[in-house]
PDB file of N, CA and C in Angstrom:
ATOM      1  N   MET A 444    -122.821  66.148 -80.323  1.00 45.00           N
ATOM      2  CA  MET A 444    -124.003  66.356 -81.073  1.00 45.00           C
ATOM      3  C   MET A 444    -124.121  68.068 -79.437  1.00 45.00           C
ATOM      4  N   THR A 445    -124.290  69.472 -80.388  1.00 56.00           N
ATOM      5  CA  THR A 445    -124.326  70.390 -79.990  1.00 56.00           C
ATOM      6  C   THR A 445    -125.825  70.413 -78.984  1.00 56.00           C
ATOM      7  N   GLU A 446    -125.817  71.485 -78.097  1.00 73.00           N
ATOM      8  CA  GLU A 446    -126.806  71.909 -77.601  1.00 73.00           C
ATOM      9  C   GLU A 446    -127.236  73.448 -78.717  1.00 73.00           C
ATOM     10  N   ALA A 447    -128.414  73.358 -78.519  1.00 84.00           N
ATOM     11  CA  ALA A 447    -128.614  74.545 -78.872  1.00 84.00           C
ATOM     12  C   ALA A 447    -128.608  76.396 -77.874  1.00 84.00           C
ATOM     13  N   PRO A 448    -128.284  77.129 -78.056  1.00 93.00           N
ATOM     14  CA  PRO A 448    -128.338  78.262 -77.371  1.00 93.00           C
ATOM     15  C   PRO A 448    -129.214  78.540 -76.872  1.00 93.00           C
ATOM     16  N   ILE A 449    -129.771  79.110 -74.903  1.00 96.00           N
ATOM     17  CA  ILE A 449    -130.387  79.572 -74.748  1.00 96.00           C
ATOM     18  C   ILE A 449    -131.380  80.750 -75.086  1.00 96.00           C
ATOM     19  N   HIS A 450    -132.265  80.626 -75.070  1.00 97.00           N
ATOM     20  CA  HIS A 450    -132.667  82.345 -75.337  1.00 97.00           C
ATOM     21  C   HIS A 450    -132.548  83.397 -74.304  1.00 97.00           C
ATOM     22  N   PHE A 451    -132.767  82.920 -72.548  1.00 97.00           N
ATOM     23  CA  PHE A 451    -131.965  83.923 -72.142  1.00 97.00           C
ATOM     24  C   PHE A 451    -131.638  83.316 -70.616  1.00 97.00           C
ATOM     25  N   MET A 452    -131.681  84.334 -69.857  1.00 98.00           N
ATOM     26  CA  MET A 452    -130.968  83.897 -68.314  1.00 98.00           C
ATOM     27  C   MET A 452    -132.135  84.102 -67.609  1.00 98.00           C
ATOM     28  N   ILE A 453    -132.494  83.154 -66.778  1.00 98.00           N
ATOM     29  CA  ILE A 453    -134.013  83.637 -65.572  1.00 98.00           C
ATOM     30  C   ILE A 453    -133.471  83.394 -64.169  1.00 98.00           C
ATOM     31  N   ASP A 454    -134.044  84.192 -63.178  1.00 98.00           N
ATOM     32  CA  ASP A 454    -133.654  83.554 -61.877  1.00 98.00           C
ATOM     33  C   ASP A 454    -134.751  82.506 -61.178  1.00 98.00           C
ATOM     34  N   LEU A 455    -134.858  81.289 -61.365  1.00 98.00           N
ATOM     35  CA  LEU A 455    -135.485  79.954 -60.839  1.00 98.00           C
ATOM     36  C   LEU A 455    -135.511  79.932 -59.910  1.00 98.00           C
ATOM     37  N   THR A 456    -137.058  79.826 -59.546  1.00 98.00           N
ATOM     38  CA  THR A 456    -137.400  79.554 -57.490  1.00 98.00           C
ATOM     39  C   THR A 456    -138.347  78.353 -58.100  1.00 98.00           C
ATOM     40  N   LEU A 457    -137.969  77.315 -57.422  1.00 98.00           N
ATOM     41  CA  LEU A 457    -138.947  76.019 -57.513  1.00 98.00           C
ATOM     42  C   LEU A 457    -139.580  75.907 -55.803  1.00 98.00           C
ATOM     43  N   TYR A 458    -140.932  76.255 -55.798  1.00 98.00           N
ATOM     44  CA  TYR A 458    -141.529  76.055 -54.397  1.00 98.00           C
ATOM     45  C   TYR A 458    -140.994  74.947 -53.590  1.00 98.00           C
ATOM     46  N   PRO A 459    -140.854  75.040 -51.978  1.00 98.00           N
ATOM     47  CA  PRO A 459    -140.849  74.232 -51.656  1.00 98.00           C
ATOM     48  C   PRO A 459    -141.800  72.524 -51.573  1.00 98.00           C
ATOM     49  N   THR A 460    -141.338  71.591 -51.375  1.00 97.00           N
ATOM     50  CA  THR A 460    -142.087  70.559 -51.349  1.00 97.00           C
ATOM     51  C   THR A 460    -143.414  70.928 -50.711  1.00 97.00           C
ATOM     52  N   SER A 461    -143.732  71.502 -49.655  1.00 96.00           N
ATOM     53  CA  SER A 461    -144.165  71.603 -48.247  1.00 96.00           C
ATOM     54  C   SER A 461    -145.348  72.623 -49.120  1.00 96.00           C
ATOM     55  N   GLU A 462    -144.996  73.087 -49.811  1.00 95.00           N
ATOM     56  CA  GLU A 462    -145.565  74.374 -50.835  1.00 95.00           C
ATOM     57  C   GLU A 462    -146.308  74.043 -51.981  1.00 95.00           C
ATOM     58  N   ASN A 463    -146.632  72.830 -52.207  1.00 91.00           N
ATOM     59  CA  ASN A 463    -146.905  71.838 -53.366  1.00 91.00           C
ATOM     60  C   ASN A 463    -145.495  71.683 -54.540  1.00 91.00           C
ATOM     61  N   GLY A 464    -144.601  72.564 -54.402  1.00 95.00           N
ATOM     62  CA  GLY A 464    -143.058  71.779 -55.501  1.00 95.00           C
ATOM     63  C   GLY A 464    -143.119  70.391 -55.549  1.00 95.00           C
ATOM     64  N   ARG A 465    -141.790  70.241 -56.090  1.00 96.00           N
ATOM     65  CA  ARG A 465    -141.391  69.128 -56.349  1.00 96.00           C
ATOM     66  C   ARG A 465    -141.099  68.442 -55.017  1.00 96.00           C
ATOM     67  N   GLN A 466    -141.305  67.223 -55.814  1.00 95.00           N
ATOM     68  CA  GLN A 466    -140.952  66.014 -54.383  1.00 95.00           C
ATOM     69  C   GLN A 466    -139.356  65.801 -54.866  1.00 95.00           C
ATOM     70  N   GLU A 467    -138.847  65.817 -55.838  1.00 96.00           N
ATOM     71  CA  GLU A 467    -137.578  65.778 -56.168  1.00 96.00           C
ATOM     72  C   GLU A 467    -136.901  66.772 -56.631  1.00 96.00           C
ATOM     73  N   PRO A 468    -135.455  66.865 -56.693  1.00 97.00           N
ATOM     74  CA  PRO A 468    -134.693  67.915 -57.131  1.00 97.00           C
ATOM     75  C   PRO A 468    -134.543  67.785 -59.118  1.00 97.00           C
ATOM     76  N   ILE A 469    -134.164  68.402 -59.430  1.00 97.00           N
ATOM     77  CA  ILE A 469    -133.820  68.673 -60.833  1.00 97.00           C
ATOM     78  C   ILE A 469    -132.171  69.051 -61.217  1.00 97.00           C
ATOM     79  N   ALA A 470    -132.186  67.859 -61.769  1.00 94.00           N
ATOM     80  CA  ALA A 470    -130.533  67.297 -62.060  1.00 94.00           C
ATOM     81  C   ALA A 470    -130.178  67.001 -63.197  1.00 94.00           C
ATOM     82  N   ARG A 471    -131.109  67.361 -64.095  1.00 91.00           N
ATOM     83  CA  ARG A 471    -130.610  67.120 -65.473  1.00 91.00           C
ATOM     84  C   ARG A 471    -130.383  68.142 -66.418  1.00 91.00           C
ATOM     85  N   ASP A 472    -129.056  68.346 -66.681  1.00 90.00           N
ATOM     86  CA  ASP A 472    -129.172  69.793 -67.683  1.00 90.00           C
ATOM     87  C   ASP A 472    -130.104  69.538 -69.500  1.00 90.00           C
ATOM     88  N   GLY A 473    -131.041  70.404 -69.313  1.00 92.00           N
ATOM     89  CA  GLY A 473    -132.000  70.607 -70.562  1.00 92.00           C
ATOM     90  C   GLY A 473    -133.394  69.720 -69.727  1.00 92.00           C
ATOM     91  N   PHE A 474    -133.563  69.519 -68.343  1.00 95.00           N
ATOM     92  CA  PHE A 474    -134.573  69.213 -68.162  1.00 95.00           C
ATOM     93  C   PHE A 474    -136.202  70.164 -69.025  1.00 95.00           C
ATOM     94  N   ALA A 475    -136.996  68.914 -69.547  1.00 96.00           N
ATOM     95  CA  ALA A 475    -137.832  69.410 -70.154  1.00 96.00           C
ATOM     96  C   ALA A 475    -139.183  69.930 -69.537  1.00 96.00           C
ATOM     97  N   THR A 476    -139.738  70.851 -69.763  1.00 97.00           N
ATOM     98  CA  THR A 476    -140.913  70.915 -68.371  1.00 97.00           C
ATOM     99  C   THR A 476    -141.769  72.140 -69.662  1.00 97.00           C
ATOM    100  N   PRO A 477    -142.826  71.688 -69.094  1.00 98.00           N
ATOM    101  CA  PRO A 477    -144.349  72.946 -69.658  1.00 98.00           C
ATOM    102  C   PRO A 477    -144.155  74.868 -68.760  1.00 98.00           C
ATOM    103  N   CYS A 478    -144.329  75.420 -69.354  1.00 97.00           N
ATOM    104  CA  CYS A 478    -144.872  77.058 -68.880  1.00 97.00           C
ATOM    105  C   CYS A 478    -145.964  77.303 -69.483  1.00 97.00           C
ATOM    106  N   LYS A 479    -145.776  78.564 -68.717  1.00 97.00           N
ATOM    107  CA  LYS A 479    -147.156  78.732 -68.462  1.00 97.00           C
ATOM    108  C   LYS A 479    -147.234  80.956 -68.489  1.00 97.00           C
ATOM    109  N   LEU A 480    -147.799  81.776 -69.229  1.00 97.00           N
ATOM    110  CA  LEU A 480    -147.334  82.951 -69.163  1.00 97.00           C
ATOM    111  C   LEU A 480    -147.824  83.472 -67.779  1.00 97.00           C
ATOM    112  N   THR A 481    -149.337  83.153 -67.492  1.00 96.00           N
ATOM    113  CA  THR A 481    -150.045  83.583 -66.485  1.00 96.00           C
ATOM    114  C   THR A 481    -150.275  82.291 -65.354  1.00 96.00           C
ATOM    115  N   SER A 482    -150.758  82.686 -64.304  1.00 95.00           N
ATOM    116  CA  SER A 482    -150.686  81.523 -62.848  1.00 95.00           C
ATOM    117  C   SER A 482    -151.639  80.535 -63.179  1.00 95.00           C
ATOM    118  N   ASP A 483    -152.760  81.942 -63.803  1.00 95.00           N
ATOM    119  CA  ASP A 483    -154.472  81.398 -64.361  1.00 95.00           C
ATOM    120  C   ASP A 483    -154.612  81.125 -65.675  1.00 95.00           C
ATOM    121  N   GLY A 484    -153.601  81.313 -66.505  1.00 92.00           N
ATOM    122  CA  GLY A 484    -154.115  81.034 -68.187  1.00 92.00           C
ATOM    123  C   GLY A 484    -153.599  78.843 -68.327  1.00 92.00           C
ATOM    124  N   ASP A 485    -154.096  78.973 -69.269  1.00 92.00           N
ATOM    125  CA  ASP A 485    -154.435  77.905 -69.633  1.00 92.00           C
ATOM    126  C   ASP A 485    -153.428  76.776 -70.568  1.00 92.00           C
ATOM    127  N   MET A 486    -152.137  78.191 -71.329  1.00 95.00           N
ATOM    128  CA  MET A 486    -151.795  77.943 -72.603  1.00 95.00           C
ATOM    129  C   MET A 486    -150.300  77.258 -72.052  1.00 95.00           C
ATOM    130  N   LEU A 487    -149.730  75.943 -72.443  1.00 97.00           N
ATOM    131  CA  LEU A 487    -148.353  75.447 -72.051  1.00 97.00           C
ATOM    132  C   LEU A 487    -147.810  75.973 -73.138  1.00 97.00           C
ATOM    133  N   TYR A 488    -146.062  76.292 -72.666  1.00 97.00           N
ATOM    134  CA  TYR A 488    -145.332  76.503 -73.772  1.00 97.00           C
ATOM    135  C   TYR A 488    -143.969  75.488 -73.550  1.00 97.00           C
ATOM    136  N   ASP A 489    -143.491  74.617 -74.317  1.00 97.00           N
ATOM    137  CA  ASP A 489    -142.352  73.616 -73.664  1.00 97.00           C
ATOM    138  C   ASP A 489    -141.058  74.408 -73.956  1.00 97.00           C
ATOM    139  N   CYS A 490    -139.968  74.022 -72.615  1.00 97.00           N
ATOM    140  CA  CYS A 490    -138.902  74.434 -72.611  1.00 97.00           C
ATOM    141  C   CYS A 490    -137.900  73.757 -71.783  1.00 97.00           C
ATOM    142  N   ARG A 491    -136.803  73.824 -72.358  1.00 97.00           N
ATOM    143  CA  ARG A 491    -135.798  73.546 -71.603  1.00 97.00           C
ATOM    144  C   ARG A 491    -135.100  74.441 -70.333  1.00 97.00           C
ATOM    145  N   LEU A 492    -134.841  73.706 -69.445  1.00 97.00           N
ATOM    146  CA  LEU A 492    -133.509  74.619 -68.217  1.00 97.00           C
ATOM    147  C   LEU A 492    -132.121  73.867 -68.652  1.00 97.00           C
ATOM    148  N   ARG A 493    -131.445  75.147 -68.607  1.00 96.00           N
ATOM    149  CA  ARG A 493    -130.198  75.088 -68.837  1.00 96.00           C
ATOM    150  C   ARG A 493    -129.580  75.082 -67.081  1.00 96.00           C
ATOM    151  N   LEU A 494    -129.298  73.915 -66.766  1.00 95.00           N
ATOM    152  CA  LEU A 494    -128.652  74.032 -65.330  1.00 95.00           C
ATOM    153  C   LEU A 494    -127.571  74.261 -65.047  1.00 95.00           C
ATOM    154  N   PHE A 495    -126.703  73.628 -66.116  1.00 92.00           N
ATOM    155  CA  PHE A 495    -124.745  74.083 -66.614  1.00 92.00           C
ATOM    156  C   PHE A 495    -124.607  73.516 -65.388  1.00 92.00           C
ATOM    157  N   GLY A 496    -124.810  72.056 -65.148  1.00 92.00           N
ATOM    158  CA  GLY A 496    -124.700  71.023 -64.442  1.00 92.00           C
ATOM    159  C   GLY A 496    -124.236  71.162 -62.824  1.00 92.00           C
ATOM    160  N   HIS A 497    -125.708  72.030 -62.511  1.00 93.00           N
ATOM    161  CA  HIS A 497    -126.394  72.285 -61.234  1.00 93.00           C
ATOM    162  C   HIS A 497    -126.943  71.039 -60.873  1.00 93.00           C
ATOM    163  N   ILE A 498    -127.477  71.111 -59.586  1.00 97.00           N
ATOM    164  CA  ILE A 498    -128.758  70.221 -58.917  1.00 97.00           C
ATOM    165  C   ILE A 498    -129.760  71.621 -58.320  1.00 97.00           C
ATOM    166  N   MET A 499    -131.046  71.093 -58.886  1.00 97.00           N
ATOM    167  CA  MET A 499    -131.607  71.967 -58.558  1.00 97.00           C
ATOM    168  C   MET A 499    -132.495  71.508 -57.353  1.00 97.00           C
ATOM    169  N   PHE A 500    -132.742  72.185 -55.500  1.00 98.00           N
ATOM    170  CA  PHE A 500    -134.193  71.511 -55.132  1.00 98.00           C
ATOM    171  C   PHE A 500    -135.169  72.485 -54.627  1.00 98.00           C
ATOM    172  N   PRO A 501    -136.019  71.691 -54.398  1.00 98.00           N
ATOM    173  CA  PRO A 501    -137.257  72.056 -54.178  1.00 98.00           C
ATOM    174  C   PRO A 501    -136.820  73.153 -53.191  1.00 98.00           C
ATOM    175  N   GLY A 502    -137.664  74.530 -53.340  1.00 98.00           N
ATOM    176  CA  GLY A 502    -136.876  75.635 -52.065  1.00 98.00           C
ATOM    177  C   GLY A 502    -136.136  76.486 -52.694  1.00 98.00           C
ATOM    178  N   GLU A 503    -135.415  76.218 -53.373  1.00 98.00           N
ATOM    179  CA  GLU A 503    -133.949  77.084 -54.243  1.00 98.00           C
ATOM    180  C   GLU A 503    -134.418  77.734 -55.517  1.00 98.00           C
ATOM    181  N   THR A 504    -133.473  78.733 -55.354  1.00 98.00           N
ATOM    182  CA  THR A 504    -133.710  79.968 -56.152  1.00 98.00           C
ATOM    183  C   THR A 504    -132.331  79.749 -56.966  1.00 98.00           C
ATOM    184  N   LYS A 505    -132.016  79.792 -58.142  1.00 97.00           N
ATOM    185  CA  LYS A 505    -131.226  79.899 -59.197  1.00 97.00           C
ATOM    186  C   LYS A 505    -130.843  80.190 -60.309  1.00 97.00           C
ATOM    187  N   ARG A 506    -129.415  81.085 -60.666  1.00 97.00           N
ATOM    188  CA  ARG A 506    -130.062  81.639 -62.012  1.00 97.00           C
ATOM    189  C   ARG A 506    -129.008  80.684 -62.940  1.00 97.00           C
ATOM    190  N   VAL A 507    -130.734  80.533 -64.088  1.00 97.00           N
ATOM    191  CA  VAL A 507    -130.339  79.071 -65.013  1.00 97.00           C
ATOM    192  C   VAL A 507    -130.257  79.728 -66.344  1.00 97.00           C
ATOM    193  N   GLY A 508    -130.187  78.801 -67.444  1.00 97.00           N
ATOM    194  CA  GLY A 508    -130.637  79.740 -68.728  1.00 97.00           C
ATOM    195  C   GLY A 508    -131.885  78.650 -69.069  1.00 97.00           C
ATOM    196  N   ILE A 509    -133.095  79.349 -70.557  1.00 98.00           N
ATOM    197  CA  ILE A 509    -133.631  78.924 -70.536  1.00 98.00           C
ATOM    198  C   ILE A 509    -134.044  78.563 -71.888  1.00 98.00           C
ATOM    199  N   ARG A 510    -134.547  77.807 -72.808  1.00 97.00           N
ATOM    200  CA  ARG A 510    -134.514  77.235 -74.257  1.00 97.00           C
ATOM    201  C   ARG A 510    -136.198  76.835 -74.356  1.00 97.00           C
ATOM    202  N   PHE A 511    -136.838  77.972 -75.471  1.00 97.00           N
ATOM    203  CA  PHE A 511    -138.479  77.557 -76.105  1.00 97.00           C
ATOM    204  C   PHE A 511    -137.872  76.449 -77.171  1.00 97.00           C
ATOM    205  N   LEU A 512    -138.833  75.532 -76.838  1.00 95.00           N
ATOM    206  CA  LEU A 512    -138.964  74.809 -78.030  1.00 95.00           C
ATOM    207  C   LEU A 512    -139.781  75.685 -79.410  1.00 95.00           C
ATOM    208  N   TRP A 513    -140.104  76.292 -79.502  1.00 96.00           N
ATOM    209  CA  TRP A 513    -140.484  77.424 -80.397  1.00 96.00           C
ATOM    210  C   TRP A 513    -139.535  78.730 -80.645  1.00 96.00           C
ATOM    211  N   ASP A 514    -138.578  78.737 -81.249  1.00 96.00           N
ATOM    212  CA  ASP A 514    -138.630  80.444 -81.352  1.00 96.00           C
ATOM    213  C   ASP A 514    -139.406  81.322 -81.130  1.00 96.00           C
ATOM    214  N   GLU A 515    -139.884  81.015 -81.694  1.00 97.00           N
ATOM    215  CA  GLU A 515    -141.273  82.474 -81.451  1.00 97.00           C
ATOM    216  C   GLU A 515    -141.982  82.295 -80.222  1.00 97.00           C
ATOM    217  N   HIS A 516    -141.601  81.172 -79.152  1.00 97.00           N
ATOM    218  CA  HIS A 516    -142.320  81.981 -78.327  1.00 97.00           C
ATOM    219  C   HIS A 516    -140.835  82.286 -77.174  1.00 97.00           C
ATOM    220  N   ALA A 517    -139.911  82.168 -77.373  1.00 97.00           N
ATOM    221  CA  ALA A 517    -139.034  83.604 -76.641  1.00 97.00           C
ATOM    222  C   ALA A 517    -139.641  85.005 -76.438  1.00 97.00           C
ATOM    223  N   PRO A 518    -140.008  85.977 -77.198  1.00 97.00           N
ATOM    224  CA  PRO A 518    -140.057  87.261 -77.410  1.00 97.00           C
ATOM    225  C   PRO A 518    -141.011  86.971 -76.159  1.00 97.00           C
ATOM    226  N   LEU A 519    -142.295  86.047 -76.159  1.00 97.00           N
ATOM    227  CA  LEU A 519    -143.325  86.062 -75.151  1.00 97.00           C
ATOM    228  C   LEU A 519    -142.888  86.276 -74.183  1.00 97.00           C
ATOM    229  N   PHE A 520    -142.309  85.184 -73.570  1.00 98.00           N
ATOM    230  CA  PHE A 520    -141.932  85.067 -72.200  1.00 98.00           C
ATOM    231  C   PHE A 520    -140.672  86.155 -72.426  1.00 98.00           C
ATOM    232  N   ARG A 521    -140.573  86.939 -72.717  1.00 97.00           N
ATOM    233  CA  ARG A 521    -139.546  88.264 -72.528  1.00 97.00           C
ATOM    234  C   ARG A 521    -139.899  88.863 -71.709  1.00 97.00           C
ATOM    235  N   ALA A 522    -141.419  88.918 -72.692  1.00 97.00           N
ATOM    236  CA  ALA A 522    -141.631  90.085 -72.855  1.00 97.00           C
ATOM    237  C   ALA A 522    -142.516  90.624 -71.200  1.00 97.00           C
ATOM    238  N   ALA A 523    -143.154  89.348 -71.097  1.00 96.00           N
ATOM    239  CA  ALA A 523    -143.951  88.986 -69.568  1.00 96.00           C
ATOM    240  C   ALA A 523    -142.708  88.847 -68.214  1.00 96.00           C
ATOM    241  N   ARG A 524    -141.166  88.719 -68.325  1.00 97.00           N
ATOM    242  CA  ARG A 524    -140.389  88.636 -67.129  1.00 97.00           C
ATOM    243  C   ARG A 524    -140.600  87.943 -66.092  1.00 97.00           C
ATOM    244  N   LYS A 525    -141.795  87.670 -65.559  1.00 98.00           N
ATOM    245  CA  LYS A 525    -142.209  86.775 -64.512  1.00 98.00           C
ATOM    246  C   LYS A 525    -143.103  85.696 -65.715  1.00 98.00           C
ATOM    247  N   PHE A 526    -143.078  83.937 -65.072  1.00 98.00           N
ATOM    248  CA  PHE A 526    -143.334  83.392 -65.553  1.00 98.00           C
ATOM    249  C   PHE A 526    -143.566  81.658 -64.789  1.00 98.00           C
ATOM    250  N   TYR A 527    -143.808  81.172 -64.932  1.00 98.00           N
ATOM    251  CA  TYR A 527    -144.073  79.901 -64.272  1.00 98.00           C
ATOM    252  C   TYR A 527    -143.642  78.687 -64.806  1.00 98.00           C
ATOM    253  N   LEU A 528    -143.399  77.423 -63.936  1.00 98.00           N
ATOM    254  CA  LEU A 528    -143.045  76.032 -64.404  1.00 98.00           C
ATOM    255  C   LEU A 528    -144.393  75.526 -64.265  1.00 98.00           C
ATOM    256  N   TRP A 529    -144.644  74.459 -65.204  1.00 97.00           N
ATOM    257  CA  TRP A 529    -145.917  73.576 -64.758  1.00 97.00           C
ATOM    258  C   TRP A 529    -145.824  72.135 -64.650  1.00 97.00           C
ATOM    259  N   ASP A 530    -146.533  71.436 -63.812  1.00 94.00           N
ATOM    260  CA  ASP A 530    -146.458  69.945 -64.166  1.00 94.00           C
ATOM    261  C   ASP A 530    -147.509  69.587 -63.098  1.00 94.00           C
ATOM    262  N   SER A 531    -148.432  69.461 -63.684  1.00 93.00           N
ATOM    263  CA  SER A 531    -149.883  69.334 -63.357  1.00 93.00           C
ATOM    264  C   SER A 531    -150.492  70.594 -62.043  1.00 93.00           C
ATOM    265  N   ARG A 532    -149.508  71.092 -61.671  1.00 96.00           N
ATOM    266  CA  ARG A 532    -149.752  72.574 -60.671  1.00 96.00           C
ATOM    267  C   ARG A 532    -148.235  73.030 -61.358  1.00 96.00           C
ATOM    268  N   ILE A 533    -148.700  74.532 -60.581  1.00 97.00           N
ATOM    269  CA  ILE A 533    -147.364  75.346 -60.829  1.00 97.00           C
ATOM    270  C   ILE A 533    -146.556  75.457 -59.341  1.00 97.00           C
ATOM    271  N   TYR A 534    -145.159  74.779 -60.091  1.00 98.00           N
ATOM    272  CA  TYR A 534    -143.887  74.354 -58.982  1.00 98.00           C
ATOM    273  C   TYR A 534    -143.051  75.280 -58.704  1.00 98.00           C
ATOM    274  N   GLY A 535    -142.971  75.810 -59.778  1.00 98.00           N
ATOM    275  CA  GLY A 535    -142.306  77.265 -60.163  1.00 98.00           C
ATOM    276  C   GLY A 535    -142.797  78.346 -60.700  1.00 98.00           C
ATOM    277  N   GLU A 536    -141.460  79.205 -60.372  1.00 98.00           N
ATOM    278  CA  GLU A 536    -141.782  80.460 -61.109  1.00 98.00           C
ATOM    279  C   GLU A 536    -139.942  80.984 -61.392  1.00 98.00           C
ATOM    280  N   ALA A 537    -140.541  82.006 -62.515  1.00 98.00           N
ATOM    281  CA  ALA A 537    -139.352  82.280 -63.469  1.00 98.00           C
ATOM    282  C   ALA A 537    -139.304  84.243 -63.286  1.00 98.00           C
ATOM    283  N   LYS A 538    -137.832  84.233 -63.615  1.00 98.00           N
ATOM    284  CA  LYS A 538    -137.677  86.172 -63.770  1.00 98.00           C
ATOM    285  C   LYS A 538    -137.148  86.034 -64.201  1.00 98.00           C
ATOM    286  N   LEU A 539    -137.260  86.943 -65.565  1.00 98.00           N
ATOM    287  CA  LEU A 539    -135.905  87.353 -66.560  1.00 98.00           C
ATOM    288  C   LEU A 539    -134.714  88.618 -65.357  1.00 98.00           C
ATOM    289  N   VAL A 540    -133.574  87.354 -66.706  1.00 95.00           N
ATOM    290  CA  VAL A 540    -132.731  88.330 -65.799  1.00 95.00           C
ATOM    291  C   VAL A 540    -132.323  89.714 -66.685  1.00 95.00           C
ATOM    292  N   GLY A 541    -131.894  90.332 -66.010  1.00 76.00           N
ATOM    293  CA  GLY A 541    -131.684  91.825 -66.699  1.00 76.00           C
ATOM    294  C   GLY A 541    -132.854  92.634 -67.580  1.00 76.00           C
TER     295      GLY A 541
END
């Protein structure tokens, strides 16, 4: 089975654990997480992170790919250029590459 192509590349920063970040690294390609367009927004959008075989630890910034569950959500995030990852709290932020 072939994975769907990414929508675009992002520079993803996971906040350090000491700053309300994740306790564990993200180690699975295709990691699913909700995203928010703004830090104070209440709408959540499902996406998957493409790590290209890398592990991402809290406190790190890496260039990764992102794929949204619904294609029509990708242009919203592309236009925002910066958005947030959510899991009961904001634990990271993403900036559009390019």
